[in-house]
Amino acid sequence: VTTEDRTALLAGSGVRAQVLYGETDDGWPTEIQQVMAERLGVPAQLIRPPVQIDDAGPRLAQLLARSPGITAVFCNNDLLAAGLLFECQQRGWGVPGRIAVMGFGDMPIARAASPRLSTVRIRRAEIGERAGQMLLARLASEDPGARLVDIGFEVIERDST
């Protein structure tokens, strides 16, 4: 999933400021911030989150204290997105009215939440199957084929964006 793919849904809906909420690898924050600022014209902030769902709300509160104009948040998984949704509900904020929330992974909580969370669906089973085939080929001293395989993804637009 490219940075542009992850941001296009919210950027096209009038979002003024986005936060990308997720753990990062080296170089990833710079790439995201550049793509959003230069190609999409949307400023972005990147924060490193907690992993627990109940820590997402307090971290959002800290972020909003620094940047109250945030209108959208991307999370690197649906559990964090659900935690942010719960925090917004406790504050009496409409989602997506006051703030749009989008997750990643299309976990069951994304469909069960109210409002239902927009997310990015990946093909987990196919990823595992392809990885297993590649590993078995290597163990058999065979050519595993391409090192990089594009399995694809799907943006699932629901009620939170």
Coordinates of N, CA and C in Angstrom, one line a residue:
V1 N 0.9 -1.2 0.0 CA 0.0 0.0 0.0 C 0.9 1.2 0.0
T2 N 0.7 2.1 -1.0 CA 1.6 3.3 -1.1 C 1.0 4.4 -0.2
T3 N 1.9 5.3 0.1 CA 1.5 6.5 0.9 C 0.3 7.2 0.2
E4 N 0.4 7.4 -1.1 CA -0.6 8.1 -1.8 C -1.9 7.3 -1.8
D5 N -1.9 6.0 -1.8 CA -3.1 5.2 -1.7 C -3.8 5.4 -0.4
R6 N -3.0 5.5 0.7 CA -3.5 5.5 2.0 C -4.1 6.9 2.3
T7 N -3.6 7.9 1.6 CA -4.1 9.3 1.9 C -5.1 9.8 1.0
A8 N -5.2 9.2 -0.2 CA -6.1 9.7 -1.2 C -7.6 9.8 -0.8
L9 N -8.1 8.8 0.0 CA -9.5 8.8 0.4 C -9.8 10.1 1.3
L10 N -8.9 10.3 2.2 CA -9.2 11.5 3.1 C -8.9 12.8 2.4
A11 N -7.8 12.8 1.7 CA -7.3 14.1 1.1 C -8.4 14.6 0.1
G12 N -9.1 13.7 -0.6 CA -10.1 14.0 -1.6 C -11.4 14.5 -0.9
S13 N -11.5 14.3 0.4 CA -12.8 14.7 1.0 C -12.7 16.0 1.9
G14 N -11.7 16.8 1.5 CA -11.6 18.1 2.2 C -10.8 18.1 3.5
V15 N -10.1 17.1 3.8 CA -9.3 17.1 5.0 C -8.2 18.1 5.0
R16 N -8.1 18.9 6.1 CA -7.1 20.0 6.1 C -5.8 19.6 6.8
A17 N -5.9 18.7 7.8 CA -4.7 18.3 8.5 C -4.8 16.8 8.9
Q18 N -3.8 16.0 8.6 CA -3.9 14.6 8.9 C -2.8 14.2 9.9
V19 N -3.0 13.2 10.6 CA -2.0 12.6 11.5 C -1.9 11.2 11.0
L20 N -0.7 10.7 10.9 CA -0.4 9.3 10.6 C 0.0 8.7 11.9
Y21 N -0.7 7.7 12.4 CA -0.6 7.2 13.7 C -0.1 5.8 13.6
G22 N 1.2 5.5 13.8 CA 1.6 4.2 13.7 C 3.1 4.0 13.9
E23 N 3.5 2.8 14.2 CA 5.0 2.6 14.3 C 5.6 2.8 13.0
T24 N 6.9 3.1 13.0 CA 7.6 3.5 11.8 C 8.9 2.7 11.6
D25 N 9.2 2.5 10.4 CA 10.6 2.0 10.0 C 11.4 3.2 9.6
D26 N 12.7 3.0 9.6 CA 13.6 4.1 9.2 C 13.2 4.7 7.8
G27 N 13.1 6.0 7.7 CA 12.9 6.6 6.4 C 11.4 6.8 6.1
W28 N 10.5 6.0 6.7 CA 9.1 6.0 6.4 C 8.5 7.4 6.8
P29 N 8.8 8.0 8.0 CA 8.1 9.2 8.3 C 8.4 10.3 7.3
T30 N 9.7 10.4 6.8 CA 10.0 11.4 5.9 C 9.3 11.2 4.6
E31 N 9.2 10.0 4.1 CA 8.5 9.7 2.8 C 7.1 10.1 2.9
I32 N 6.4 9.7 4.0 CA 5.0 10.1 4.1 C 4.8 11.6 4.2
Q33 N 5.6 12.2 5.0 CA 5.4 13.7 5.1 C 5.7 14.4 3.8
Q34 N 6.7 13.9 3.0 CA 6.9 14.5 1.7 C 5.8 14.3 0.7
V35 N 5.3 13.1 0.6 CA 4.2 12.8 -0.3 C 3.0 13.6 0.0
M36 N 2.7 13.6 1.3 CA 1.4 14.4 1.7 C 1.6 15.8 1.4
A37 N 2.7 16.4 1.8 CA 2.9 17.9 1.6 C 3.1 18.3 0.1
E38 N 3.9 17.5 -0.6 CA 4.3 17.9 -1.9 C 3.3 17.5 -3.0
R39 N 2.8 16.3 -2.9 CA 1.9 15.7 -3.9 C 0.4 15.9 -3.6
L40 N 0.1 15.9 -2.3 CA -1.3 16.0 -2.0 C -1.7 17.4 -1.4
G41 N -0.7 18.2 -1.0 CA -1.0 19.5 -0.4 C -1.6 19.4 1.0
V42 N -1.4 18.3 1.7 CA -2.0 18.1 3.0 C -0.8 18.0 4.0
P43 N -0.8 18.9 5.0 CA 0.3 18.7 6.1 C 0.0 17.5 6.9
A44 N 1.1 16.9 7.4 CA 1.0 15.7 8.1 C 1.9 15.7 9.3
Q45 N 1.5 15.1 10.4 CA 2.4 14.8 11.5 C 2.4 13.3 11.7
L46 N 3.6 12.9 12.2 CA 3.7 11.4 12.5 C 4.0 11.3 13.9
I47 N 3.3 10.4 14.6 CA 3.6 10.1 16.0 C 3.7 8.6 16.1
R48 N 4.5 8.2 17.1 CA 4.7 6.8 17.4 C 3.7 6.4 18.5
P49 N 2.8 5.5 18.2 CA 1.7 5.2 19.1 C 2.1 4.1 20.2
P50 N 1.2 4.0 21.1 CA 1.3 2.7 21.9 C 0.6 1.6 21.1
V51 N 0.8 0.4 21.6 CA 0.2 -0.7 20.9 C -1.2 -1.1 21.4
Q52 N -1.4 -0.7 22.7 CA -2.7 -1.1 23.3 C -3.8 -0.1 22.9
I53 N -5.0 -0.7 22.7 CA -6.2 0.1 22.3 C -6.5 1.2 23.3
D54 N -6.4 0.9 24.5 CA -6.8 1.9 25.5 C -5.7 3.0 25.7
D55 N -4.6 2.9 25.1 CA -3.6 4.0 25.1 C -3.8 5.0 24.0
A56 N -4.6 4.6 23.0 CA -4.8 5.5 21.8 C -5.4 6.8 22.1
G57 N -6.4 6.8 23.0 CA -7.2 8.0 23.4 C -6.3 9.0 24.1
P58 N -5.6 8.6 25.1 CA -4.7 9.6 25.8 C -3.6 10.2 24.8
R59 N -3.1 9.4 23.9 CA -2.1 9.9 22.9 C -2.8 10.9 22.0
L60 N -4.0 10.7 21.6 CA -4.7 11.6 20.8 C -4.9 12.9 21.5
A61 N -5.3 12.9 22.8 CA -5.4 14.1 23.6 C -4.1 14.9 23.6
Q62 N -3.0 14.2 23.8 CA -1.7 14.9 23.8 C -1.5 15.6 22.4
L63 N -1.8 14.9 21.4 CA -1.5 15.4 20.0 C -2.4 16.6 19.8
L64 N -3.7 16.5 20.2 CA -4.6 17.6 20.0 C -4.3 18.8 20.8
A65 N -3.6 18.6 22.0 CA -3.2 19.8 22.7 C -2.1 20.5 22.0
R66 N -1.3 19.9 21.2 CA -0.3 20.5 20.4 C -0.8 21.0 19.1
S67 N -1.8 20.3 18.5 CA -2.3 20.7 17.1 C -3.8 20.5 17.1
P68 N -4.5 21.5 17.6 CA -6.0 21.3 17.7 C -6.7 21.3 16.3
G69 N -6.1 21.6 15.2 CA -6.8 21.6 13.9 C -6.8 20.3 13.2
I70 N -6.4 19.3 13.8 CA -6.3 18.0 13.2 C -7.8 17.6 12.7
T71 N -7.9 17.1 11.5 CA -9.2 16.7 11.0 C -9.3 15.3 10.6
A72 N -8.1 14.6 10.5 CA -8.1 13.2 10.1 C -6.9 12.4 10.7
V73 N -7.1 11.2 11.0 CA -6.1 10.4 11.6 C -6.0 9.0 10.9
F74 N -4.9 8.6 10.4 CA -4.6 7.3 9.9 C -4.0 6.5 11.0
C75 N -4.4 5.3 11.1 CA -3.7 4.4 12.1 C -3.1 3.2 11.3
N76 N -2.0 2.6 11.9 CA -1.4 1.5 11.1 C -2.1 0.2 11.5
N77 N -3.2 0.2 12.3 CA -4.0 -1.0 12.5 C -5.4 -0.5 13.0
D78 N -6.3 -1.4 12.9 CA -7.7 -1.1 13.2 C -7.9 -1.0 14.7
L79 N -7.1 -1.7 15.5 CA -7.3 -1.5 17.0 C -7.0 -0.1 17.5
L80 N -5.9 0.5 16.9 CA -5.6 1.9 17.3 C -6.7 2.8 16.8
A81 N -7.2 2.5 15.6 CA -8.3 3.3 15.0 C -9.5 3.2 15.9
A82 N -9.8 2.1 16.4 CA -11.0 1.9 17.3 C -10.7 2.6 18.6
G83 N -9.5 2.6 19.1 CA -9.2 3.4 20.3 C -9.4 4.9 20.1
L84 N -9.1 5.4 19.0 CA -9.3 6.8 18.7 C -10.8 7.1 18.5
L85 N -11.5 6.2 17.9 CA -12.9 6.3 17.8 C -13.6 6.4 19.1
F86 N -13.2 5.5 20.0 CA -13.8 5.6 21.4 C -13.5 6.9 22.1
E87 N -12.3 7.4 21.9 CA -11.9 8.7 22.5 C -12.8 9.8 21.9
C88 N -13.0 9.8 20.6 CA -13.8 10.8 20.0 C -15.3 10.7 20.5
Q89 N -15.8 9.5 20.7 CA -17.1 9.4 21.3 C -17.2 9.9 22.7
Q90 N -16.2 9.7 23.5 CA -16.2 10.2 24.9 C -16.1 11.7 24.9
R91 N -15.5 12.3 23.9 CA -15.5 13.8 23.8 C -16.7 14.3 23.2
G92 N -17.6 13.5 22.7 CA -18.8 13.9 22.0 C -18.6 14.4 20.6
W93 N -17.5 14.0 20.0 CA -17.2 14.4 18.6 C -17.8 13.5 17.6
G94 N -18.3 14.0 16.6 CA -18.8 13.2 15.5 C -17.7 12.7 14.6
V95 N -17.8 11.5 14.3 CA -16.8 10.9 13.4 C -17.6 10.4 12.1
P96 N -17.4 11.0 11.0 CA -16.2 11.8 10.6 C -16.5 13.3 10.7
G97 N -17.5 13.8 11.2 CA -17.8 15.2 11.3 C -16.7 16.1 11.8
R98 N -16.3 15.8 13.0 CA -15.2 16.6 13.6 C -13.8 16.0 13.2
I99 N -13.7 14.7 13.1 CA -12.4 14.1 12.8 C -12.7 12.8 12.1
A100 N -12.0 12.5 11.0 CA -12.1 11.3 10.2 C -11.0 10.3 10.8
V101 N -11.4 9.0 10.8 CA -10.5 8.0 11.4 C -10.4 6.9 10.4
M102 N -9.2 6.4 10.0 CA -9.0 5.3 9.1 C -8.0 4.4 9.7
G103 N -8.3 3.1 9.6 CA -7.4 2.0 10.1 C -6.7 1.3 9.0
F104 N -6.2 0.1 9.4 CA -5.5 -0.7 8.5 C -5.6 -2.2 8.9
G105 N -6.0 -3.1 8.0 CA -6.1 -4.5 8.3 C -7.5 -5.1 8.2
D106 N -8.5 -4.3 8.2 CA -9.9 -4.8 8.1 C -10.2 -5.9 9.1
M107 N -9.8 -5.6 10.4 CA -10.1 -6.5 11.5 C -11.6 -6.5 11.8
P108 N -12.1 -7.5 12.5 CA -13.5 -7.5 12.8 C -14.0 -6.3 13.6
I109 N -13.1 -5.7 14.4 CA -13.5 -4.5 15.1 C -13.9 -3.4 14.2
A110 N -13.3 -3.3 13.0 CA -13.6 -2.2 12.1 C -15.0 -2.3 11.6
R111 N -15.5 -3.5 11.5 CA -16.9 -3.7 11.0 C -17.9 -3.6 12.2
A112 N -17.4 -3.9 13.4 CA -18.3 -3.9 14.6 C -18.4 -2.5 15.2
A113 N -17.5 -1.7 15.0 CA -17.5 -0.3 15.6 C -18.6 0.5 15.1
S114 N -19.0 1.5 15.8 CA -20.0 2.4 15.4 C -19.5 3.8 15.6
P115 N -19.3 4.6 14.5 CA -19.5 4.2 13.2 C -18.5 3.2 12.7
R116 N -18.8 2.4 11.7 CA -17.9 1.4 11.1 C -16.7 2.1 10.6
L117 N -15.5 1.5 10.9 CA -14.2 2.2 10.5 C -13.8 1.9 9.0
S118 N -13.5 3.0 8.3 CA -12.8 2.8 7.0 C -11.4 2.2 7.3
T119 N -11.0 1.4 6.3 CA -9.7 0.7 6.6 C -9.1 0.3 5.2
V120 N -7.9 -0.3 5.3 CA -7.3 -0.9 4.2 C -7.2 -2.4 4.4
R121 N -7.8 -3.1 3.4 CA -7.9 -4.6 3.5 C -6.7 -5.1 2.8
I122 N -5.9 -6.0 3.5 CA -4.8 -6.7 2.8 C -5.2 -8.2 2.8
R123 N -4.6 -8.9 1.9 CA -4.9 -10.3 1.7 C -3.9 -11.2 2.6
R124 N -4.2 -11.2 3.9 CA -3.3 -11.9 4.8 C -3.0 -13.4 4.4
A125 N -4.1 -14.1 4.1 CA -3.9 -15.5 3.8 C -3.0 -15.7 2.5
E126 N -3.2 -14.9 1.5 CA -2.4 -15.0 0.3 C -0.9 -14.6 0.6
I127 N -0.7 -13.6 1.5 CA 0.6 -13.2 1.9 C 1.3 -14.4 2.6
G128 N 0.6 -15.0 3.5 CA 1.2 -16.2 4.2 C 1.5 -17.3 3.2
E129 N 0.5 -17.6 2.3 CA 0.7 -18.7 1.4 C 1.9 -18.4 0.5
R130 N 2.0 -17.2 0.0 CA 3.2 -16.9 -0.9 C 4.5 -16.9 -0.1
A131 N 4.5 -16.4 1.1 CA 5.7 -16.5 1.9 C 6.1 -17.9 2.1
G132 N 5.1 -18.8 2.5 CA 5.4 -20.2 2.7 C 6.0 -20.9 1.5
Q133 N 5.4 -20.6 0.3 CA 5.9 -21.2 -1.0 C 7.3 -20.8 -1.2
M134 N 7.6 -19.5 -1.0 CA 9.0 -19.0 -1.2 C 10.0 -19.6 -0.2
L135 N 9.6 -19.8 1.0 CA 10.4 -20.4 2.0 C 10.7 -21.9 1.6
L136 N 9.6 -22.6 1.3 CA 9.8 -24.0 0.9 C 10.7 -24.2 -0.3
A137 N 10.6 -23.2 -1.3 CA 11.5 -23.3 -2.5 C 12.9 -23.1 -2.0
R138 N 13.2 -22.1 -1.2 CA 14.5 -21.9 -0.7 C 15.1 -23.0 0.0
L139 N 14.3 -23.6 0.9 CA 14.7 -24.8 1.7 C 15.1 -26.0 0.7
A140 N 14.4 -26.0 -0.4 CA 14.7 -27.1 -1.4 C 15.8 -26.7 -2.4
S141 N 16.5 -25.6 -2.1 CA 17.5 -25.0 -3.0 C 17.0 -24.7 -4.3
E142 N 15.7 -24.3 -4.4 CA 15.1 -23.9 -5.7 C 15.0 -22.4 -5.7
D143 N 14.9 -21.8 -6.9 CA 14.7 -20.4 -7.0 C 13.3 -20.0 -6.5
P144 N 13.2 -19.2 -5.5 CA 11.9 -18.8 -4.9 C 11.1 -17.8 -5.8
G145 N 11.7 -17.4 -6.9 CA 11.1 -16.4 -7.7 C 11.3 -15.0 -7.3
A146 N 10.4 -14.1 -7.6 CA 10.6 -12.7 -7.3 C 10.7 -12.5 -5.8
R147 N 11.6 -11.6 -5.3 CA 11.7 -11.3 -3.9 C 10.6 -10.4 -3.4
L148 N 10.1 -9.6 -4.3 CA 9.0 -8.7 -4.0 C 7.8 -9.1 -4.8
V149 N 6.7 -9.4 -4.1 CA 5.5 -9.8 -4.7 C 4.3 -8.8 -4.3
D150 N 3.7 -8.2 -5.3 CA 2.6 -7.3 -5.0 C 1.3 -8.1 -4.9
I151 N 0.8 -8.2 -3.7 CA -0.4 -9.0 -3.4 C -1.6 -8.1 -3.6
G152 N -1.4 -6.8 -3.5 CA -2.5 -5.9 -3.7 C -3.2 -5.5 -2.4
F153 N -4.2 -4.7 -2.4 CA -4.9 -4.2 -1.3 C -6.2 -3.6 -1.7
E154 N -7.1 -3.3 -0.8 CA -8.4 -2.7 -1.1 C -8.7 -1.7 -0.1
V155 N -9.0 -0.4 -0.4 CA -9.5 0.6 0.5 C -11.0 0.3 0.7
I156 N -11.3 0.1 2.0 CA -12.7 -0.2 2.4 C -13.3 1.1 3.0
E157 N -14.1 1.8 2.2 CA -14.6 3.1 2.7 C -15.9 2.8 3.5
R158 N -15.9 3.1 4.8 CA -17.1 2.9 5.6 C -17.5 4.3 6.2
D159 N -18.0 4.3 7.4 CA -18.7 5.5 7.9 C -17.7 6.4 8.6
S160 N -16.5 6.1 8.9 CA -15.6 6.9 9.7 C -14.8 7.9 8.9
T161 N -15.0 7.9 7.5 CA -14.2 8.9 6.7 C -15.2 9.7 5.8

